[in-house]
Short mmCIF file of C-alpha atoms in Angstrom, two decimals:
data_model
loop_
_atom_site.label_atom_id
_atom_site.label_comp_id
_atom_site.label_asym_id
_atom_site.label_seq_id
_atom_site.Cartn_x
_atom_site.Cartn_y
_atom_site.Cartn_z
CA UNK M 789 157.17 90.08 98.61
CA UNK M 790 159.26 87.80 96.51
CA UNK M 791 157.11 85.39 94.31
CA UNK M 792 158.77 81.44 94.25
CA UNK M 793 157.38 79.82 90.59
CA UNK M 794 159.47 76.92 90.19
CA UNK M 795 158.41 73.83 92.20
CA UNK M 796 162.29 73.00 91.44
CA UNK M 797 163.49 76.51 93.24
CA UNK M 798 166.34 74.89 95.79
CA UNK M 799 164.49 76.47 99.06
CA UNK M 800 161.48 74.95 97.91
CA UNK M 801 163.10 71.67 97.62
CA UNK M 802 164.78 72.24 101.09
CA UNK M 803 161.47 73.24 102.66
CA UNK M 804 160.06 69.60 101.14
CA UNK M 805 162.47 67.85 102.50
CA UNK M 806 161.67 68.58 106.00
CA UNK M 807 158.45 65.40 105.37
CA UNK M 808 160.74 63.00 106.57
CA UNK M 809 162.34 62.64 110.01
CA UNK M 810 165.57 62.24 109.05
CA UNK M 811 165.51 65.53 107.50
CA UNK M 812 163.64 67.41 110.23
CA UNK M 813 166.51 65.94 112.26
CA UNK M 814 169.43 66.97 110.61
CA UNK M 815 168.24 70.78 109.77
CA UNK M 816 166.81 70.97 113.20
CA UNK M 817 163.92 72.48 111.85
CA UNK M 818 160.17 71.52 110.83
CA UNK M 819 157.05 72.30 108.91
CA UNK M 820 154.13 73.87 109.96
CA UNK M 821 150.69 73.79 107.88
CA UNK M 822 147.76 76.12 107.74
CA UNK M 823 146.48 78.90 108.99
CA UNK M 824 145.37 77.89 112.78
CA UNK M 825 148.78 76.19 113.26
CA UNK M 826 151.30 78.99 111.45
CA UNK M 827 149.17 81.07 113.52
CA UNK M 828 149.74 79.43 116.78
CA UNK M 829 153.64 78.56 115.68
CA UNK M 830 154.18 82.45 116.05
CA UNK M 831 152.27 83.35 119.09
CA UNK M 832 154.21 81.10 120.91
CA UNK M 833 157.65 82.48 120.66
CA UNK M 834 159.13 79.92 118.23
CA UNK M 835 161.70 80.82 116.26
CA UNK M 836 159.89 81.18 112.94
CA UNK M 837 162.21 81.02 109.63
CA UNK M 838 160.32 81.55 106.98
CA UNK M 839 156.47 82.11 105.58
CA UNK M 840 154.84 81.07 102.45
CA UNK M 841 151.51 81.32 101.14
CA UNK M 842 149.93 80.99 97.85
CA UNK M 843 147.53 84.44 99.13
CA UNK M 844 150.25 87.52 100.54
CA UNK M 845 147.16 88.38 102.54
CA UNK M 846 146.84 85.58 104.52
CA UNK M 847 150.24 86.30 106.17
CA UNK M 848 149.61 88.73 108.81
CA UNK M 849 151.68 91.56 110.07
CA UNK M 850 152.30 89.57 113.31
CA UNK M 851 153.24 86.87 111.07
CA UNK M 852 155.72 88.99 109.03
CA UNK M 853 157.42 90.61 112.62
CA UNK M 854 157.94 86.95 114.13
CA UNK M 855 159.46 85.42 111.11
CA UNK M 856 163.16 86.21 109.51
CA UNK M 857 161.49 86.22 105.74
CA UNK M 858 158.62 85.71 103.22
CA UNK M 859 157.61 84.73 100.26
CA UNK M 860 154.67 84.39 97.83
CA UNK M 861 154.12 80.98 96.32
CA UNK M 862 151.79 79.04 93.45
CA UNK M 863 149.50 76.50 94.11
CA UNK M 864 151.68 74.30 92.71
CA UNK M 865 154.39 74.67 95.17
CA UNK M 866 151.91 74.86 97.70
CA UNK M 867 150.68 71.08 96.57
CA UNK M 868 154.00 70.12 96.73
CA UNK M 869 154.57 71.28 100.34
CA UNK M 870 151.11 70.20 101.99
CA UNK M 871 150.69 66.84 103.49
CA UNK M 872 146.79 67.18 103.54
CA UNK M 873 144.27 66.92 100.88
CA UNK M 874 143.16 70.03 101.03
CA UNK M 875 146.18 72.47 101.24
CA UNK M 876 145.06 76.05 102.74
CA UNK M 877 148.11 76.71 101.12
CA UNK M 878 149.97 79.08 104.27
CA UNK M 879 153.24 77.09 105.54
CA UNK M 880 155.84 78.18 107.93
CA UNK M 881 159.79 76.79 108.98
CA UNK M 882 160.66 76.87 112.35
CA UNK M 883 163.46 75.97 114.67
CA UNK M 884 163.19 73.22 116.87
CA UNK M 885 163.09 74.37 120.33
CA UNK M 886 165.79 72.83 122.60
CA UNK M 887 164.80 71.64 126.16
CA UNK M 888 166.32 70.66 129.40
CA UNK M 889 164.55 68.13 131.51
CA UNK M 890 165.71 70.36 134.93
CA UNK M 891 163.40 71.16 137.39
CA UNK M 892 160.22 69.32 135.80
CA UNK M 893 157.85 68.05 138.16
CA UNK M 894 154.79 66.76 136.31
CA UNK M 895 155.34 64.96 133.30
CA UNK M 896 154.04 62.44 131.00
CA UNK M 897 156.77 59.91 129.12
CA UNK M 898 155.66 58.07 125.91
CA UNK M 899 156.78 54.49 125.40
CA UNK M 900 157.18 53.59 121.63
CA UNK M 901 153.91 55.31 121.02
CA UNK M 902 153.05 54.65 117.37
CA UNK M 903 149.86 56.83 116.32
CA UNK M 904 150.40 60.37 115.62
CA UNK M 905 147.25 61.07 116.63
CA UNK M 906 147.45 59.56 119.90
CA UNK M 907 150.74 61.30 120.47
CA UNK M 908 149.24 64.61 118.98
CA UNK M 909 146.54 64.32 121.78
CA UNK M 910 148.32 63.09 124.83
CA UNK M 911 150.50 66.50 124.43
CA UNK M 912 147.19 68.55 123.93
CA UNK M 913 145.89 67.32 127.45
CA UNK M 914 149.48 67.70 128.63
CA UNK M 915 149.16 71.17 128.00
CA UNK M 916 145.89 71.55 128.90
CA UNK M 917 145.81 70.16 132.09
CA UNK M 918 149.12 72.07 132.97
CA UNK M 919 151.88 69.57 133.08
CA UNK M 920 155.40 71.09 133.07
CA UNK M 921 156.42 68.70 129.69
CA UNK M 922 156.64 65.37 127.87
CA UNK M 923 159.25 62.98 127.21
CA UNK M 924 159.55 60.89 124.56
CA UNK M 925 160.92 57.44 123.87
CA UNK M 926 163.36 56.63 120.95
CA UNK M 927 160.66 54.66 119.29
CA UNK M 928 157.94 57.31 119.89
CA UNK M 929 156.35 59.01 116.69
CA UNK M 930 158.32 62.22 116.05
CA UNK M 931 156.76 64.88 117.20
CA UNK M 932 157.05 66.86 114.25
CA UNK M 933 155.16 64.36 111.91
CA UNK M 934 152.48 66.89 110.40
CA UNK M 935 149.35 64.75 111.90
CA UNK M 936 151.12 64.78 115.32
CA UNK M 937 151.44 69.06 114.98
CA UNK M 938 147.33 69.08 114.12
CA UNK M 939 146.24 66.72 116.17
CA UNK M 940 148.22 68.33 119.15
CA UNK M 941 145.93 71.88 118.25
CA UNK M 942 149.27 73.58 118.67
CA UNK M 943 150.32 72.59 121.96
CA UNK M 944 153.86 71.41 120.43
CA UNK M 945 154.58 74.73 120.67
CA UNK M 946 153.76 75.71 124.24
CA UNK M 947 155.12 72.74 125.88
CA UNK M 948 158.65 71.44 126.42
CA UNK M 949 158.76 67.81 124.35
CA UNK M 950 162.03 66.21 124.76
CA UNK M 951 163.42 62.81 123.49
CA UNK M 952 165.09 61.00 125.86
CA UNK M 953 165.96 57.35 127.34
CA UNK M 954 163.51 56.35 130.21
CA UNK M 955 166.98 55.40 131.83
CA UNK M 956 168.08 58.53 131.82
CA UNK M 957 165.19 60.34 132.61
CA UNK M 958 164.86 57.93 135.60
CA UNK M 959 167.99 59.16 137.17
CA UNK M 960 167.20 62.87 136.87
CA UNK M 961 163.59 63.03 137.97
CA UNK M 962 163.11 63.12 142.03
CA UNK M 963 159.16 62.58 141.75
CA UNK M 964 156.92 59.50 141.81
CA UNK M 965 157.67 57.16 138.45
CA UNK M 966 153.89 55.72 137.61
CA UNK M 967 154.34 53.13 135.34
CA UNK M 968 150.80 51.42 133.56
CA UNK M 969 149.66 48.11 133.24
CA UNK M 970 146.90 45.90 133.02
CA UNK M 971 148.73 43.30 135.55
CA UNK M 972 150.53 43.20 138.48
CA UNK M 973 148.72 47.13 139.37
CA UNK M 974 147.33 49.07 141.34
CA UNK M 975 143.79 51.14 140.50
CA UNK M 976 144.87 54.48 139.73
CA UNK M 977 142.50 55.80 142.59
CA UNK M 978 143.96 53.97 145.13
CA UNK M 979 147.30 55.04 144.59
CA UNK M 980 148.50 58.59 146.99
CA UNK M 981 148.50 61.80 144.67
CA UNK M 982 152.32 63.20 145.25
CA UNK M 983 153.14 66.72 144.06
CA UNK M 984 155.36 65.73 141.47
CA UNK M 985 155.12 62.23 139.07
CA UNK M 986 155.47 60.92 135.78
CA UNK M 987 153.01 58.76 133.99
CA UNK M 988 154.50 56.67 131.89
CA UNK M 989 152.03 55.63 128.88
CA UNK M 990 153.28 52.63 126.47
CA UNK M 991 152.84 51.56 123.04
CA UNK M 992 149.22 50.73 122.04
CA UNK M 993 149.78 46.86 121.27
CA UNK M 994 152.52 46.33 123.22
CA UNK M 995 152.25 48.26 126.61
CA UNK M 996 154.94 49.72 128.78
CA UNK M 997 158.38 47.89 128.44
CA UNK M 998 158.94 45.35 131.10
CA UNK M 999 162.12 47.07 132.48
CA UNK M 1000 160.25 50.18 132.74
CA UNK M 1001 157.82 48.63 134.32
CA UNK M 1002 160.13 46.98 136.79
CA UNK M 1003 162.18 50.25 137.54
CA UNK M 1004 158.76 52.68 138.13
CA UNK M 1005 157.64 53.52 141.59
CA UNK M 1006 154.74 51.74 141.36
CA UNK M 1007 152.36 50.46 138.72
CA UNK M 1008 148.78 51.51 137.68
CA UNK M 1009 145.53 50.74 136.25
CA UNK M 1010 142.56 52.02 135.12
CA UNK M 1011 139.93 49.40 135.56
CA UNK M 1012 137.62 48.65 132.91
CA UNK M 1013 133.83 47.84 133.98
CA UNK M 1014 132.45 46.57 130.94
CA UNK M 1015 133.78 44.36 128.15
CA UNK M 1016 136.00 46.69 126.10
CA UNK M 1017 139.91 44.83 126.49
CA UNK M 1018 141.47 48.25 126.96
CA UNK M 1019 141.10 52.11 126.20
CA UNK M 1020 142.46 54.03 124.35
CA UNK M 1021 146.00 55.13 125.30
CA UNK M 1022 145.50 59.03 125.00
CA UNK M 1023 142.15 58.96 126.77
CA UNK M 1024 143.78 56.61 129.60
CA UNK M 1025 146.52 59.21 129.47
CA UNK M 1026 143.93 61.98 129.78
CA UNK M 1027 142.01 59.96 133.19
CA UNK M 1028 145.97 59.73 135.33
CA UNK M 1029 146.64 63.21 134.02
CA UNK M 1030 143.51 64.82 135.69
CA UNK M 1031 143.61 62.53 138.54
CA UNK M 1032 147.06 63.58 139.35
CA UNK M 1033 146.73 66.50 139.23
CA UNK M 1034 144.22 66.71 142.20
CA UNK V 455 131.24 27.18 100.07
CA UNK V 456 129.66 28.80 97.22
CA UNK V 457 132.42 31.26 95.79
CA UNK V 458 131.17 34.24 94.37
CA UNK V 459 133.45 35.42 91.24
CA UNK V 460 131.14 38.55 89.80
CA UNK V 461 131.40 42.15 91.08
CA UNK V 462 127.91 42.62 89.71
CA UNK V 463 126.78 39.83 91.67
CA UNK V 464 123.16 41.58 93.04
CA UNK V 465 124.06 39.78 96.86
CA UNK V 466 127.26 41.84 96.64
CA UNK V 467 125.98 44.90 95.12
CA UNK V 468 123.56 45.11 97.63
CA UNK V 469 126.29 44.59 100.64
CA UNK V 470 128.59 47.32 98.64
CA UNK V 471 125.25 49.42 99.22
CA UNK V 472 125.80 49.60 103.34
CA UNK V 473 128.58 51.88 102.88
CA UNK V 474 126.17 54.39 103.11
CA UNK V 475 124.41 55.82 105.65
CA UNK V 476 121.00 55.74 104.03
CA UNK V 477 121.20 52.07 102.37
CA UNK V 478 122.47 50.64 106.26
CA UNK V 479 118.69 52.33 107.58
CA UNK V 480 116.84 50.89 104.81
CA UNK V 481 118.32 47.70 104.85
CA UNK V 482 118.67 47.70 109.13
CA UNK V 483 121.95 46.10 108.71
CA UNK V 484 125.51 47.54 108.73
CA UNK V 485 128.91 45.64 107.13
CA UNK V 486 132.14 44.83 109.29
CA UNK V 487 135.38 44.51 107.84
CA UNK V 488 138.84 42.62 109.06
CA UNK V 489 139.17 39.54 111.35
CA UNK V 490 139.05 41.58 114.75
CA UNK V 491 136.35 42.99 114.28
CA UNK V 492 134.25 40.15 113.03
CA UNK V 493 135.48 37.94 115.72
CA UNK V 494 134.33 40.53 117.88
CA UNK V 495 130.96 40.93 116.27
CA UNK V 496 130.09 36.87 115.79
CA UNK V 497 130.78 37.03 119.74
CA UNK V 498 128.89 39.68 120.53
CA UNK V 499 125.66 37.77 120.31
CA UNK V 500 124.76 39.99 117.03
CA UNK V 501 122.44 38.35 114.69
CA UNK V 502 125.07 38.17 111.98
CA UNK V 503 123.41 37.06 108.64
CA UNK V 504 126.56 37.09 105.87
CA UNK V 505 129.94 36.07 106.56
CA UNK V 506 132.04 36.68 103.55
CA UNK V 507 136.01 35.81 103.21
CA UNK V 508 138.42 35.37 100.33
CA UNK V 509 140.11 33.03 102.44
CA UNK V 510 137.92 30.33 103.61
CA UNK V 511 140.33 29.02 106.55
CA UNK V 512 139.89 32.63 108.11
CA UNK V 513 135.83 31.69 109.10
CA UNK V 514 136.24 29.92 112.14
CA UNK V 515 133.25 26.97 113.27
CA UNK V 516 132.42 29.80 115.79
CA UNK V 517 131.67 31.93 112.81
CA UNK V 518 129.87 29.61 111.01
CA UNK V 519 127.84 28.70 113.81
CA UNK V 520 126.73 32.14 114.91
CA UNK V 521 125.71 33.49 110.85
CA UNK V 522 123.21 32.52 108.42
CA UNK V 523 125.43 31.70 105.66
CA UNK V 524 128.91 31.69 104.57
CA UNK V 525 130.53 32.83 101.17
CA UNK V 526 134.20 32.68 99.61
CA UNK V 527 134.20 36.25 97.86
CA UNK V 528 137.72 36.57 95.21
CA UNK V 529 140.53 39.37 96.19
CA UNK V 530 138.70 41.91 93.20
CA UNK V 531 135.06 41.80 95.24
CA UNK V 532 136.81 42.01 98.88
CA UNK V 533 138.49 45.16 97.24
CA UNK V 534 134.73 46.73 96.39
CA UNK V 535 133.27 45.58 99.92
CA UNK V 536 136.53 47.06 101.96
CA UNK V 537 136.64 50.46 103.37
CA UNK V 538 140.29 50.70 104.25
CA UNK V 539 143.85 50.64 102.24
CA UNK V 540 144.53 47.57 102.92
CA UNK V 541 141.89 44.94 103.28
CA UNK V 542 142.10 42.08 105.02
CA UNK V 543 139.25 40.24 103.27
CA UNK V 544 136.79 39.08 105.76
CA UNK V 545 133.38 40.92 105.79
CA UNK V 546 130.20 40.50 107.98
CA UNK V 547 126.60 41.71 107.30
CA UNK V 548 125.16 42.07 110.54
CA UNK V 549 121.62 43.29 111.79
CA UNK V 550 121.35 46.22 113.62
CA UNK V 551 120.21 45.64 117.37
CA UNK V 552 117.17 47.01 118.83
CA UNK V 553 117.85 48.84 122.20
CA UNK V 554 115.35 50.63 124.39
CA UNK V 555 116.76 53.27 127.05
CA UNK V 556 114.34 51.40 129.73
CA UNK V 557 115.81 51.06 133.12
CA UNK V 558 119.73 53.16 131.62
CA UNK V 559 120.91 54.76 135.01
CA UNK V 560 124.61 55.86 133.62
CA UNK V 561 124.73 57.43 129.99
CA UNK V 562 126.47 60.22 127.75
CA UNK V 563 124.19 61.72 125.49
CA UNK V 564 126.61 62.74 121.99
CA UNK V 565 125.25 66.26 120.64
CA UNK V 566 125.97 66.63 117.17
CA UNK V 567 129.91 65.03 117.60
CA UNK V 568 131.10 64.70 113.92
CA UNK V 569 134.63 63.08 114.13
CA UNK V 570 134.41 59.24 113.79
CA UNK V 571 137.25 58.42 115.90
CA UNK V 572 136.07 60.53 118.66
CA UNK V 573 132.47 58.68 118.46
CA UNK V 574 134.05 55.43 118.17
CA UNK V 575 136.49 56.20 120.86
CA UNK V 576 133.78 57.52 123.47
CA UNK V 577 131.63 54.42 122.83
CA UNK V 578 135.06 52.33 123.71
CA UNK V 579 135.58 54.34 126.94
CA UNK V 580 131.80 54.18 127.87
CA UNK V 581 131.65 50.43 127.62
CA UNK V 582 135.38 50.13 129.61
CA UNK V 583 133.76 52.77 132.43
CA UNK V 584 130.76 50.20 132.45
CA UNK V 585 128.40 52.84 131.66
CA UNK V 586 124.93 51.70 130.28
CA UNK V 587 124.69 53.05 126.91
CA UNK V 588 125.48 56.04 124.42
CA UNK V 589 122.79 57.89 123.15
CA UNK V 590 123.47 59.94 119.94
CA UNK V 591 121.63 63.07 118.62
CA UNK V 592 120.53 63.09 114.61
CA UNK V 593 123.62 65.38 114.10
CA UNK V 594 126.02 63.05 115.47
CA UNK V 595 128.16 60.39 112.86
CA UNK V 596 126.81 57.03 112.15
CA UNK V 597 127.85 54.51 114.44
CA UNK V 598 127.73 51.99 111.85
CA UNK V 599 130.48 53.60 109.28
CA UNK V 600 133.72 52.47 109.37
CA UNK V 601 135.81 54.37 111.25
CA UNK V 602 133.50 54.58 114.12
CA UNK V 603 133.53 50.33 114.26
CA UNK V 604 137.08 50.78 113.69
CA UNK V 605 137.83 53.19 116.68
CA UNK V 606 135.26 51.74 118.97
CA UNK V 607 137.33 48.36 118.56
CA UNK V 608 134.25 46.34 118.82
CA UNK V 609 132.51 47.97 121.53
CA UNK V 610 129.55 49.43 119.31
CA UNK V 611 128.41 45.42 119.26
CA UNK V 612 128.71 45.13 123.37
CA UNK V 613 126.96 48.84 124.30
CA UNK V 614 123.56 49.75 123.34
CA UNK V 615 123.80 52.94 121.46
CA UNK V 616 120.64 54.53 120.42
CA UNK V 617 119.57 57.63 118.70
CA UNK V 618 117.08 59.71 120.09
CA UNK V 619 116.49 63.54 120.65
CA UNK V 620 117.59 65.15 123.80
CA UNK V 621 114.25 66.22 124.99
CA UNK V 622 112.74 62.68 124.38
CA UNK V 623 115.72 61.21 126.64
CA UNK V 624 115.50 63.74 129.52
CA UNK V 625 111.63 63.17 130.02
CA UNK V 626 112.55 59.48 130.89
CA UNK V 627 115.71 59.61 132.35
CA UNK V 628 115.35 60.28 135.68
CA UNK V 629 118.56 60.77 136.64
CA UNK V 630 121.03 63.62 136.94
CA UNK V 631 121.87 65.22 133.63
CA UNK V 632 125.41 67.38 132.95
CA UNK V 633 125.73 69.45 130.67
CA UNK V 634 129.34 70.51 129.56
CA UNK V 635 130.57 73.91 128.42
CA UNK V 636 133.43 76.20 129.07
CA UNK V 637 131.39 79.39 130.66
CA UNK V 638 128.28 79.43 133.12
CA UNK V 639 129.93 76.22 133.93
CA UNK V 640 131.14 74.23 137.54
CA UNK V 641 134.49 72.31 138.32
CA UNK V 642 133.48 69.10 137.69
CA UNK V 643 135.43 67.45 140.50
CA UNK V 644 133.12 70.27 142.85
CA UNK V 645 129.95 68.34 141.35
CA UNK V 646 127.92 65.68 143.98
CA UNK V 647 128.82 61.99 142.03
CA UNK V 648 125.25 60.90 141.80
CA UNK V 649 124.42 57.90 141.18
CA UNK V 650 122.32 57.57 137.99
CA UNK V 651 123.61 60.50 135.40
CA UNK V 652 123.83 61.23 131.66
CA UNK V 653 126.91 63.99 130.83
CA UNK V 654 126.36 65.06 127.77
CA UNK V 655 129.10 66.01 125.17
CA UNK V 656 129.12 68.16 121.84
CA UNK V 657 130.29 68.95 118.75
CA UNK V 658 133.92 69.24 118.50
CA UNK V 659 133.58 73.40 117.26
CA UNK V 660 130.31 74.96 118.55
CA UNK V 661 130.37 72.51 121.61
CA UNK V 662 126.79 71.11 123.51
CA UNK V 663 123.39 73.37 121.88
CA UNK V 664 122.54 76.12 124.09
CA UNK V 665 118.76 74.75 124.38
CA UNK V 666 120.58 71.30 126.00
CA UNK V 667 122.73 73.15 128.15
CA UNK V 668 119.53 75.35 129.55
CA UNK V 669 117.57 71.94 130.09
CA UNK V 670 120.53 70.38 132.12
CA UNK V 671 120.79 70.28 136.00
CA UNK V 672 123.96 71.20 136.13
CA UNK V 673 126.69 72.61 133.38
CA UNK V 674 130.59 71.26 133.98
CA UNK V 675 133.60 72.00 132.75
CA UNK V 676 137.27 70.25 133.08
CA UNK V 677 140.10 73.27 133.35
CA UNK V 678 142.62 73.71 131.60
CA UNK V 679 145.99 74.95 133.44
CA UNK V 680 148.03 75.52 130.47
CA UNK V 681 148.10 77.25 127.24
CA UNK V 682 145.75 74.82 125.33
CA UNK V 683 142.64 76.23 123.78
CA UNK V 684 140.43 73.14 125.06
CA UNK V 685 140.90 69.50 125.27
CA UNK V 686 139.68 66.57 122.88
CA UNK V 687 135.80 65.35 123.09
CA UNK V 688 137.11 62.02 123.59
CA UNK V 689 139.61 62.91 126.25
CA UNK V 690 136.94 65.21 127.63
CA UNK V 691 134.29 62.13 128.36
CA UNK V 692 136.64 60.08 129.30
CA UNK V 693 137.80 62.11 132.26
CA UNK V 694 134.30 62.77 132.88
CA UNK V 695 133.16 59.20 132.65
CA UNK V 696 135.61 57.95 135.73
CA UNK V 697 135.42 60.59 137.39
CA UNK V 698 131.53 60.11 137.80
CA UNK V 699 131.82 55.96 137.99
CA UNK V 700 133.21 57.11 141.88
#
């Protein structure tokens, strides 16, 4: 396996680049770090580029079959790479998957949802409770922001996440369009449970955009009892997912 | 109102102290940072003893009527007293409330949960699910560090939250008591919604202690449908919560 020294090596420099969204955008590809995560980026079938680690051992012979090369690095380049602060110093490049919207029936869309973590969550419950994807507003926090791909445990990779206008995706979808809100709502539990929906969750200051709100289906709730002003959005996300789902 | 100009001043040595776990018990008083929060502490009903601000406009009359005394502290001291990146330079020094679990009919019970954003989050959903209290195990984070205040957006200062032992709370809570765990476990939407209960959650790896789960009437689990491994503990008790609130 090829040993990379110089922090300056092009690829490295590249592979770096791929911290910002702009970049991840333009090569269509992203960065994946540590073990649990490289680990789940190859069981699922992405297309993995490349593999580095600072320890050949770590990368494992399903690792090297999934993958189109590797390569040994220093701890240096490994520091250079990580976005945590504690690197475990294993990093892989993949391919962003590409996604149609088509015959979807259960999804969640995120309205200028600002903390990776929530994002990184609401996908992990997507998964989990066995939605078909997740759409994602302009505005949203991309989904291949390193704290969104740990916080998410992986899911990124099993389920489809697409970008898209709520316009758009309004036109295509032939389910029930749940929009949330404090006012002018119905309790979630009151509302029928149809075989296919969206939930759409908004932006944790803000809410759900008015004209979303105007377009959906109909408008929900989850009531608060006690004196908290709101919950959080990926736990509210997490209640309407389960509910739907019957 | 006195300013205070010295980072050795003892007053704020001894606030700088309730960063820690161990100074906060001793001194039965925990320190709130950034104008939400206090607002939300000084209305609380807390006995707040220290309100300290490097802007004197940003004390309201409602926070100098509801705390002992008042302080103007200079940008170099709010930087030792804050917790975050950016602070905004308004501190309180409140006492820590006495709670008994008395007459509690709806609780979780946190076993050993070490992630202060899931603590702080679960305490936010308990109080929005009007739930009765939290109770937390020895294991489990401080409720009174910073991120916990931070993610429980105030609601640590509405809810009683007490620590206690599991076997001390089950002898006096006569209600029903769920365990949660991924094997030996029920569907929780196939569990009778009693009317007094405690669910209890656990640690985010090694999930509730075997001994707890044993001593519980009934063990639950939410399933996961998709290719996730598990969900969050937060997203976990909050689907639990409404669920059981009927």
């Amino acid at each position: 396996m090829e040993l990379i020294e110089s922090v300056q090596n092009t690829r490295i420099k590249n592979i770096a680049k791929l911290h910002t969204r702009k970049d991840r955008k333009k090569a269509q590809q992203f960065l994946v770090e540590g073990y649990h995560l490289v680990e789940e980026a190859v069981k699922s079938g992405l297309e993995v580029e490349t593999i580095l680690s600072v320890n050949p051992d770590d990368i494992s012979e399903e690792m090297v079959e999934a993958s189109k090369e590797q390569y040994q690095i220093t701890f240096k380049i490994a520091e250079k790479l990580s976005q945590t602060e504690s690197p475990q110093g294993i990093y892989a490049v993949c391919n962003m998957p590409q996604h149609e919207l088509a015959d979807f029936k259960q999804l969640v869309y995120l309205d200028r949802i600002q903390d990776p973590g929530n994002v990184g969550t609401i996908i992990r419950t997507a998964d989990a409770a066995g939605l078909d994807g997740v759409v994602i507003s302009k505005g949203t926090v991309d989904i291949y922001n390193d704290k969104v791909l740990r916080a998410s445990q992986g899911s990124v990779f099993h389920l489809p996440v697409i970008e898209a206008d709520f316009s758009e995706v309004k036109e295509d979808f032939l389910g029930k369009v749940f929009g949330t809100s404090l006012k002018d709502a119905k309790n979630y539990k009151d509302a029928a449970v149809p075989e296919s929906f969206m939930i759409v969750l908004g932006n944790e200051g803000q809410g759900v955009d008015e004209e979303i709100l105007a377009a959906a289906d109909e408008n929900l709730y989850v009531p608060i009892y006690g004196q908290a002003e709101s919950l959080n959005v990926g736990v509210c996300a997490g209640i309407l997912m389960y509910h739907f789902k019957g």
